[in-house]
Each structure stands twice: as C-alpha cells, then as structure tokens.
Short mmCIF file of C-alpha atoms in Angstrom, two decimals:
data_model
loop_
_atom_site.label_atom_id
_atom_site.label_comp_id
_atom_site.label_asym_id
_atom_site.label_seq_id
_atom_site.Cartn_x
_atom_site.Cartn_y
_atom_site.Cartn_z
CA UNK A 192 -53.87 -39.11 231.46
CA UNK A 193 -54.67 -38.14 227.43
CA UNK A 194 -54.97 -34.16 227.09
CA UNK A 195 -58.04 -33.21 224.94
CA UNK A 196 -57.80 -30.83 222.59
CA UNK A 197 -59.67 -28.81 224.12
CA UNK A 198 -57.64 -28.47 227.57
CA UNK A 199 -56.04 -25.06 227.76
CA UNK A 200 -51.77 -25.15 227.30
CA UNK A 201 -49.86 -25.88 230.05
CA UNK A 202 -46.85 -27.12 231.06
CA UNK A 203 -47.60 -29.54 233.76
CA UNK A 204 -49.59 -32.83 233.41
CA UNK A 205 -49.32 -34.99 236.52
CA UNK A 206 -46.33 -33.75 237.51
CA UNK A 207 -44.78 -34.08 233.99
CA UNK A 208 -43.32 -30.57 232.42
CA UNK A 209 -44.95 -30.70 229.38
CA UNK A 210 -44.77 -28.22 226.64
CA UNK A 211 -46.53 -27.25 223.13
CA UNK A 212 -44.76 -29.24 220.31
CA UNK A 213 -42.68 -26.79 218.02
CA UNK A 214 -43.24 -23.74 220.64
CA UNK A 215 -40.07 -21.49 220.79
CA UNK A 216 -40.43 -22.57 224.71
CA UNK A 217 -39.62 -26.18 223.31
CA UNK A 218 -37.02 -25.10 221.01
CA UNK A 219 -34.86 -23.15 223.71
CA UNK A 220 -34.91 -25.82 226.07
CA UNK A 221 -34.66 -28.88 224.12
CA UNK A 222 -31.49 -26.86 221.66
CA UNK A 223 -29.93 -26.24 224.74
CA UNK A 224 -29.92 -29.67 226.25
CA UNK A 225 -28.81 -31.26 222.62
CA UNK A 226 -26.29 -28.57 222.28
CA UNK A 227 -24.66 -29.09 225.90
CA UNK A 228 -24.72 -33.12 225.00
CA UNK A 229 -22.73 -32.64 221.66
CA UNK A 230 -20.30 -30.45 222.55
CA UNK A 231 -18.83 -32.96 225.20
CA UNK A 232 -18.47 -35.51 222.72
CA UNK A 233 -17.21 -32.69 219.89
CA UNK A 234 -14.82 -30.75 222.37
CA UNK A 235 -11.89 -32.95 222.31
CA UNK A 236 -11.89 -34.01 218.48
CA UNK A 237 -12.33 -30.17 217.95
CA UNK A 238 -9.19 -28.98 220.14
CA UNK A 239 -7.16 -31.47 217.63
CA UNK A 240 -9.01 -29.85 214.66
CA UNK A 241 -7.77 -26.06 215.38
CA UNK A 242 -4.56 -27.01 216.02
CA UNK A 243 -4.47 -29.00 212.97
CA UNK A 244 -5.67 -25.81 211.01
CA UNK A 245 -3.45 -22.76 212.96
CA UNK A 246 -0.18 -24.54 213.64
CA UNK A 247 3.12 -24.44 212.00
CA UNK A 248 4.81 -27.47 210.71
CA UNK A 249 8.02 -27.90 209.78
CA UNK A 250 9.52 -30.28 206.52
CA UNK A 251 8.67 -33.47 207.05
CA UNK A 252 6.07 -32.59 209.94
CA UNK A 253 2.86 -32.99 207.75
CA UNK A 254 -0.27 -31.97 208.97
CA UNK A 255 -2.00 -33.64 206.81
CA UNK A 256 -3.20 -37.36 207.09
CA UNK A 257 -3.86 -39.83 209.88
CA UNK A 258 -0.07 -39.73 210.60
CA UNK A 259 -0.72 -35.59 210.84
CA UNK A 260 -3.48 -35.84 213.62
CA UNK A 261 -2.41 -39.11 215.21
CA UNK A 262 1.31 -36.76 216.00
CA UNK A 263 -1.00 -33.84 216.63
CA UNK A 264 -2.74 -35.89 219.47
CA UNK A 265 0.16 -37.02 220.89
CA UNK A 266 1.64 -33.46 221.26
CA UNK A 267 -1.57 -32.50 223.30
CA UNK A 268 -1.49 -35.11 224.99
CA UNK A 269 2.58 -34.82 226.46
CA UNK A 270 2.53 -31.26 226.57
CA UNK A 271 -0.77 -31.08 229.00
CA UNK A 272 -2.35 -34.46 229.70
CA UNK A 273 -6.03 -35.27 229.07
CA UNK A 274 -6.50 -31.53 230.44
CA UNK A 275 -5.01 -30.34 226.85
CA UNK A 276 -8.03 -31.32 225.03
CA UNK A 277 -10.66 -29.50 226.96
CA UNK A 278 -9.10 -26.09 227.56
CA UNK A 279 -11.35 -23.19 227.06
CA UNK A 280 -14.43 -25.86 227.50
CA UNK A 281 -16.46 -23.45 229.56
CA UNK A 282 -17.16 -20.74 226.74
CA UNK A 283 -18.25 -23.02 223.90
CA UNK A 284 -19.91 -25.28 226.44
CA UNK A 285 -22.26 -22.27 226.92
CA UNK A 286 -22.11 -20.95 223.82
CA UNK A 287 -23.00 -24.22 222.17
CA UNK A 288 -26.74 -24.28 224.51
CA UNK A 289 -27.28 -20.74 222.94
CA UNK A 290 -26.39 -21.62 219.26
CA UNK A 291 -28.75 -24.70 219.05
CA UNK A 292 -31.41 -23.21 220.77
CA UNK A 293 -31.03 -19.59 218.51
CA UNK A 294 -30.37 -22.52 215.65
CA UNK A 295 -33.68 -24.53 215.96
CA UNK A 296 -35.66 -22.02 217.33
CA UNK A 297 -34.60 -19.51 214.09
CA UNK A 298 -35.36 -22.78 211.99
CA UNK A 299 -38.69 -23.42 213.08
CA UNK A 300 -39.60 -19.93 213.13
CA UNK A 301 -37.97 -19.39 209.42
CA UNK A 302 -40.20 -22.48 207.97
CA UNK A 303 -43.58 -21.67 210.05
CA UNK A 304 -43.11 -17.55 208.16
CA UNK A 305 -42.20 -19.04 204.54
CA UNK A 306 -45.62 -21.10 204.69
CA UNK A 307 -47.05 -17.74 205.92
CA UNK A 308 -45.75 -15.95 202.90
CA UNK A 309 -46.21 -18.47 200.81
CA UNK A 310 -49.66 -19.61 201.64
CA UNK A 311 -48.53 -22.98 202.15
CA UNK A 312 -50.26 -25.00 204.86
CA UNK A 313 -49.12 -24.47 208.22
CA UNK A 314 -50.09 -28.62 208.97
CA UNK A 315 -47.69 -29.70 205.79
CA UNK A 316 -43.81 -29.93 205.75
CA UNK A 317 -42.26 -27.41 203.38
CA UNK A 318 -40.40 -29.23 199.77
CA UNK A 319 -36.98 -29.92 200.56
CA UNK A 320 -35.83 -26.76 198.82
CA UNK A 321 -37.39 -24.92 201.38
CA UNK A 322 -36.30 -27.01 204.06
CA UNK A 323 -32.96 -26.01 202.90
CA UNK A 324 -33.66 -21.99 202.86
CA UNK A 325 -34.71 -21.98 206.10
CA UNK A 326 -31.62 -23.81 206.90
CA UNK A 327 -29.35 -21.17 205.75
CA UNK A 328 -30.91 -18.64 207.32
CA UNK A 329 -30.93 -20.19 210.21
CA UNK A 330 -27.50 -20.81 209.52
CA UNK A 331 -26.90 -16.76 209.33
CA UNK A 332 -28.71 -16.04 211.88
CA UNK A 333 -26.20 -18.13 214.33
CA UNK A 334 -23.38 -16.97 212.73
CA UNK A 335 -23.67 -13.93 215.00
CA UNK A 336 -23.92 -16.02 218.41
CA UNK A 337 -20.87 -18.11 217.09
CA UNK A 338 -18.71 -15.76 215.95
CA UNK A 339 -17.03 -14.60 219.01
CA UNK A 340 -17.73 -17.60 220.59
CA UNK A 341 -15.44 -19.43 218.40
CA UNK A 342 -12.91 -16.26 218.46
CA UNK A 343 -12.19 -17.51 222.58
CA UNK A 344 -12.74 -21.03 221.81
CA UNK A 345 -10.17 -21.05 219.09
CA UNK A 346 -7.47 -18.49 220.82
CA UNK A 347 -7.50 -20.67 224.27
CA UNK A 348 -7.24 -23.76 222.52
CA UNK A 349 -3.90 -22.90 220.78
CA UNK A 350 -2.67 -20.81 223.81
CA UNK A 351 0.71 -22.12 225.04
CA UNK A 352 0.33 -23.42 228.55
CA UNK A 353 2.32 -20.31 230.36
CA UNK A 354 0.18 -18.04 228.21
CA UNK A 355 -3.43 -19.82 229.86
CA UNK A 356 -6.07 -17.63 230.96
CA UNK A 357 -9.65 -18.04 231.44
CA UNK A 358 -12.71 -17.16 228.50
CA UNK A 359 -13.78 -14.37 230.89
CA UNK A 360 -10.30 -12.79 231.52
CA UNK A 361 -9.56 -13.20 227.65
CA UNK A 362 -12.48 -11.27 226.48
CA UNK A 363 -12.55 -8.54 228.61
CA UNK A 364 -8.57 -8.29 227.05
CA UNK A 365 -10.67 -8.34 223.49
CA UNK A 366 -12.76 -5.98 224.17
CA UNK A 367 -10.40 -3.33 225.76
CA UNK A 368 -7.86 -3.93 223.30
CA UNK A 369 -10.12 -4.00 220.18
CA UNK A 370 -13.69 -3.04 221.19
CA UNK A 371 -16.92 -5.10 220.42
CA UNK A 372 -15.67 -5.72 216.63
CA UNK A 373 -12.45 -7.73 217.68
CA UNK A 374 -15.01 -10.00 218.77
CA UNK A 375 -16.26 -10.33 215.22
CA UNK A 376 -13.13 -11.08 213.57
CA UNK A 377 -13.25 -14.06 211.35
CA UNK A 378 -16.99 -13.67 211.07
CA UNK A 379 -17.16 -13.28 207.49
CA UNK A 380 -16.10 -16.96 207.28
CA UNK A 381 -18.40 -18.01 210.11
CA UNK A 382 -20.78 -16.72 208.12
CA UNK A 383 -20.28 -18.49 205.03
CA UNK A 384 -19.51 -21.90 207.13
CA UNK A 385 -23.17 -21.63 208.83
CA UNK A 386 -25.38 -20.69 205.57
CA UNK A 387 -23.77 -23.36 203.41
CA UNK A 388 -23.64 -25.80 206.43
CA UNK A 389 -27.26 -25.03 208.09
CA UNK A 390 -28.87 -25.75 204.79
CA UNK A 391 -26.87 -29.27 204.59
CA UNK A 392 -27.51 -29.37 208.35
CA UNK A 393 -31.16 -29.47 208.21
CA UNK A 394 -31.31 -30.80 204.74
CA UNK A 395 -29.97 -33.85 204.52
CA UNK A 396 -31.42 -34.65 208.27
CA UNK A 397 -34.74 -34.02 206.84
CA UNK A 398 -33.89 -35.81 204.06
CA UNK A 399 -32.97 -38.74 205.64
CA UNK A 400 -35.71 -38.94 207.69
CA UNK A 401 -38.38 -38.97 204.77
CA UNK A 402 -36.39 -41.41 203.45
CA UNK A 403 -36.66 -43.63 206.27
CA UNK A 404 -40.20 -43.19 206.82
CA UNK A 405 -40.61 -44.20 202.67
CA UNK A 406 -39.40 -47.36 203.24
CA UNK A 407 -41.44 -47.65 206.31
CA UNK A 408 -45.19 -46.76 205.19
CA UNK A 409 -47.71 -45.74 208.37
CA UNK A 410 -44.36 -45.04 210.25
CA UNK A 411 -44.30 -41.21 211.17
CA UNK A 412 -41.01 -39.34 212.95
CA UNK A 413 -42.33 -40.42 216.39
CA UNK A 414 -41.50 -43.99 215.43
CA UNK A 415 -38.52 -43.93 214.57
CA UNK A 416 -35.58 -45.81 216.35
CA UNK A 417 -33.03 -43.89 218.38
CA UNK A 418 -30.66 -45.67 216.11
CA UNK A 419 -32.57 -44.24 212.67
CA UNK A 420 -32.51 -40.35 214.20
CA UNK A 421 -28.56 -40.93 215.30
CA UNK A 422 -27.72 -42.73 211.62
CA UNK A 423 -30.12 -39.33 210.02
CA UNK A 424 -28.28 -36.85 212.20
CA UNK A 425 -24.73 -38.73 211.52
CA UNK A 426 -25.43 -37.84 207.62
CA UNK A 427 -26.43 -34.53 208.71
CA UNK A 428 -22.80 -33.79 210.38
CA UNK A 429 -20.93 -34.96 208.18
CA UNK A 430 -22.70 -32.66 205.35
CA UNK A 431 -22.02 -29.79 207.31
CA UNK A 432 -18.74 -30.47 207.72
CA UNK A 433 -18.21 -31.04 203.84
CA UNK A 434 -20.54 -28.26 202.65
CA UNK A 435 -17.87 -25.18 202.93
CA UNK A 436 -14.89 -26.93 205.33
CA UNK A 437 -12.01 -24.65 203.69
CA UNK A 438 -13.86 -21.11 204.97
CA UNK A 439 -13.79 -22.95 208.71
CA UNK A 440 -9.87 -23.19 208.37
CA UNK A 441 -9.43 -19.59 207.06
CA UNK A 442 -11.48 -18.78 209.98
CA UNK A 443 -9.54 -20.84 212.02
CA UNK A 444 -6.45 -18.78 211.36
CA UNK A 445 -8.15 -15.95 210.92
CA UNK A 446 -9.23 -15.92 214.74
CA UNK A 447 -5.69 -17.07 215.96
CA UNK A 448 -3.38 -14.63 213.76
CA UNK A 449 -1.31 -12.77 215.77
CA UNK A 450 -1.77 -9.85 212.80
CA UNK A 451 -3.90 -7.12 214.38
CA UNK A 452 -6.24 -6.99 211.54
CA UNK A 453 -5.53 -10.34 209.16
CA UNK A 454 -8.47 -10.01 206.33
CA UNK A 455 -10.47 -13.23 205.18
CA UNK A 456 -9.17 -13.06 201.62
CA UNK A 457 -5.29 -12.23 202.92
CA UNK A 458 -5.53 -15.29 205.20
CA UNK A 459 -6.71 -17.09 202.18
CA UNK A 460 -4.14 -16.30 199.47
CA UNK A 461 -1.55 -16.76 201.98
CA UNK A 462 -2.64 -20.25 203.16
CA UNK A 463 -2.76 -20.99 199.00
CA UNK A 464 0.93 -19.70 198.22
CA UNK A 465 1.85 -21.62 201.23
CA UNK A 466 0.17 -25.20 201.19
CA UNK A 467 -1.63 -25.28 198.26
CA UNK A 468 -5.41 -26.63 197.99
CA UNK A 469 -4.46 -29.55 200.24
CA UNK A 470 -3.92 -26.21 203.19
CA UNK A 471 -7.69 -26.09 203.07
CA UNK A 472 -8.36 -29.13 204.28
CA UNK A 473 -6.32 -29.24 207.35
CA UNK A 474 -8.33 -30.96 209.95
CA UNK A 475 -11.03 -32.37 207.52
CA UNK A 476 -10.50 -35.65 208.68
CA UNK A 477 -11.18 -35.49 212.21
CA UNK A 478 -13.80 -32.89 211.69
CA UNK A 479 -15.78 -35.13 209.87
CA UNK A 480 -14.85 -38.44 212.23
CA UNK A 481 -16.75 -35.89 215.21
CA UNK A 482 -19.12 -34.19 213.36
CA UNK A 483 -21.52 -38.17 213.30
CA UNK A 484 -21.63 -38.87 216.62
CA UNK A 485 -22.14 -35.09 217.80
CA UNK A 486 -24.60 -34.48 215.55
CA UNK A 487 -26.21 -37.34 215.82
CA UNK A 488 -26.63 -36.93 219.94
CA UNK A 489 -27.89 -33.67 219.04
CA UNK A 490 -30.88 -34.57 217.18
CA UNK A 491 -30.77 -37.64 219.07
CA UNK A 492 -31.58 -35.34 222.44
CA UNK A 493 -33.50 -32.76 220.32
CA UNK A 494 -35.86 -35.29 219.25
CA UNK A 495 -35.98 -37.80 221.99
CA UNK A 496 -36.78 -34.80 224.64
CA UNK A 497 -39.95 -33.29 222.13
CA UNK A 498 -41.28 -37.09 221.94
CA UNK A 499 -41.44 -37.45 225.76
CA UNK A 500 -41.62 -33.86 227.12
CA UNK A 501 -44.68 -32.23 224.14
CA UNK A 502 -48.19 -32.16 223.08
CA UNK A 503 -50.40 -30.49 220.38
CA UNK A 504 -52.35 -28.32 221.12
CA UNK A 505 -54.94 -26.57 218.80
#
C-alpha cells in the first residue's frame, strides 16, 4: 500500500509500525535498538580496555602492545571465566539505549535548528563543517547521560571478584557517600572525549557516505549496501576512538582512583611522570579493533530500521 502525501501521520500501515522519517519518535527508538546491538559486541573488548588503562603493572609486565592485552585477556579470563568480561553489563547495556537515542535525536535536532538559524534549507544536507558542529554538540550534550554511566561501568569492571556488587547497589553507595556530584566525577574528560569524538563520529560517517554515493551517481543513502553503511560506520569508530583517546584514559583512572577527589589535570601529570606519552595510549589498540564493528552495527541498525520502519510525510 503507497501512503500519499496527503494521508495524515500515523504509525500503522497494514499492520506495519511505521513512523515519520527523522521524527524524534524515530530517533529514540531506532538509537536505542542500535545502541543495545553495539554494546554486546563492544562490552567485552571494552572490559579489556579499562583494565588496560587503570591497572598496575609491574617491570617487565607491559601494558602496552599486543603482548600487553593478549596477557590482559588471559588474566580475565583465569581469574573469572567468560563471566569476567561482561561484569557490570546491565548499567551500560541501558545506558548505551539512552546515549544513542539522546545522541541522534540531539543530532538531528542540532542540524534541523542551525538551518533554522541559518536560513539554510530545511530539504538540503548541511556542508560538512556543519555536519561536524552539530556533532559536537551532540557530543556534549551526551556527555551528561554518560558520565555516570561510565563512573559504574568502569568501577565494576575493575572490581576484584570478593569486592562484586551490582550497578544498583553501587550507586546508591555513590550517592550516599558523595551525593549526586560523585556521579560526575571524571566528567570533564567525558566531556572532551564526546565533543571531539561526536564531531568525528558523525563526520567522517557522513563523509563517507557522500563519498560513496559520488562514485555511485543516481544512488541516494537508501541504496546503499548493508556492507557500504557497516564499512562508513567502521571509519566512523575508529575516528572517534582516535579523535581525543588520551582524555578517555585519564577518565578511565579518573573514575577508578581510589583518591576521594583525584582532579583531571592531577590524574594527568601523574600518568605523564609515570609512563610517559606512551601512558596515554593504554588500551588504544583494542579500542580501536571494537570501535569498527560496534559502530558499524550501530549505524548498520540505525539505518537499516529508518529504511524499513519510515515515511515522509509533508
């Protein structure tokens, strides 16, 4: 059945949920899904990742290198079992449906107000420039859903195993302990992590897709090949890995100091005096071996679902 025009929105057509392309509606639902779908592929890669960037080593225990994670992986792994990898899975699991749908609903809603502002036509995608702004912003706006968040995520994933507890139990202990700001701690790094990284996020995905449809003339986005969205979303997660990966391991440490109130810049200058540059770049490896395929499921998902599940409506 083809839907004029003129029919009135709704969200069923023949028993099909269907909903207005780009509507905030969309966006929620369709983040969501993506989000839930990458962070099941991410989880376990990003367990190895924090403990890569919060442990201790000693001499001759390098964290750094294949030989680093590989001996990271294996002390998960004999310690706890398969479990080891997905502790503290719950919180992130939800908080990852929140953050992409706050992400791309924050993004869409960013680029629709700079045409506003800008006079720009609503119909026409925004320069790559802008692309990236709203990307950032995006980016900032997250930052406040991910913050604590990753403050749970990170302390439960280092958490020796007679020190488990559960997300819940862990941040009521936050909050009494510290109030609603212990929840924030770290977030100046967050912050910095999401603008640099949501305006790599979004712009090299765009990027890559106009590039694709260039060497394609008459394709548009709906043509494209699962394949050519996963390869576009790939790039995509692997810039925002790159774009500002040492504030994600001051974070990192940040979040899991057992200092009552370790500062960004202290964490920082600490990390330096003791490791150097090369301390910044714990993890980078397997951050950016997880960030391709869960990115790429995610706009895999995000765009696969608004093909099949949205209309336009004027």
């Amino acid at each position: 059945m083809d839907i004029k025009h003129d029919d009135p929105p709704t969200l069923f057509q023949k028993d099909k949920v269907v909903l207005e392309r780009e509507s905030r509606i969309a966006d929620l639902l369709f983040g969501s899904i993506s989000g839930f779908a990458g962070k099941l592929v991410e989880y376990p890669f990003d367990t190895v990742k924090v403990h890569l960037q919060t442990q201790a080593y000693t001499h001759g225990q390098s964290p750094f290198g294949l030989r680093g994670t590989l001996r990271c992986v294996q002390s998960i792994y004999q310690r706890e079992g398969i479990h080891g990898f997905f502790r503290g899975l719950s919180a992130p699991l939800m908080g990852s449906m929140v953050e992409n749908s706050v992400l791309f609903i924050s993004y869409n809603f960013i680029q629709d107000q700079i045409k506003r502002i800008s006079n720009l036509d609503q119909a026409r995608p925004l320069s790559l420039g802008n692309m990236c702004l709203a990307g950032a912003l995006s980016g900032a706006v997250v930052s406040f859903v991910l913050t604590p968040v990753e403050l749970i995520k990170c302390q439960l994933q280092v958490m020796q195993q007679h020190q488990a507890r559960g997300p819940f139990s862990l941040l009521v202990h936050t909050l009494r302990n510290k109030g609603i700001l212990g929840l924030y701690r770290g977030h100046f790094g967050t912050l910095m992590r999401e603008v640099a990284g949501g305006a790599a996020w979004f712009g090299v995905y765009e990027s890559s897709v106009k590039f694709l449809l260039d060497r394609n003339p008459g394709c548009t986005k709906q043509d494209l090949s699962p394949f050519s969205l996963m390869t576009a979303g790939a790039l995509a997660g692997m810039a925002y890995n790159a774009a500002l990966f040492p504030a994600d391991v001051v974070k990192s440490r940040q979040q899991t100091s057992s200092l009552r109130n370790p500062r960004f810049m202290d964490v920082a200058k600490t990390l330096y005096r003791q490791e150097g540059w090369r301390g910044f770049y714990r993890g980078f490896g397997i951050t950016i071996c997880r960030s391709a395929p869960t990115s790429g499921i995610i706009f895999l998902t995000y765009e696969t679902l608004s093909r099949n599940f949205t209309v336009e409506f004027d």
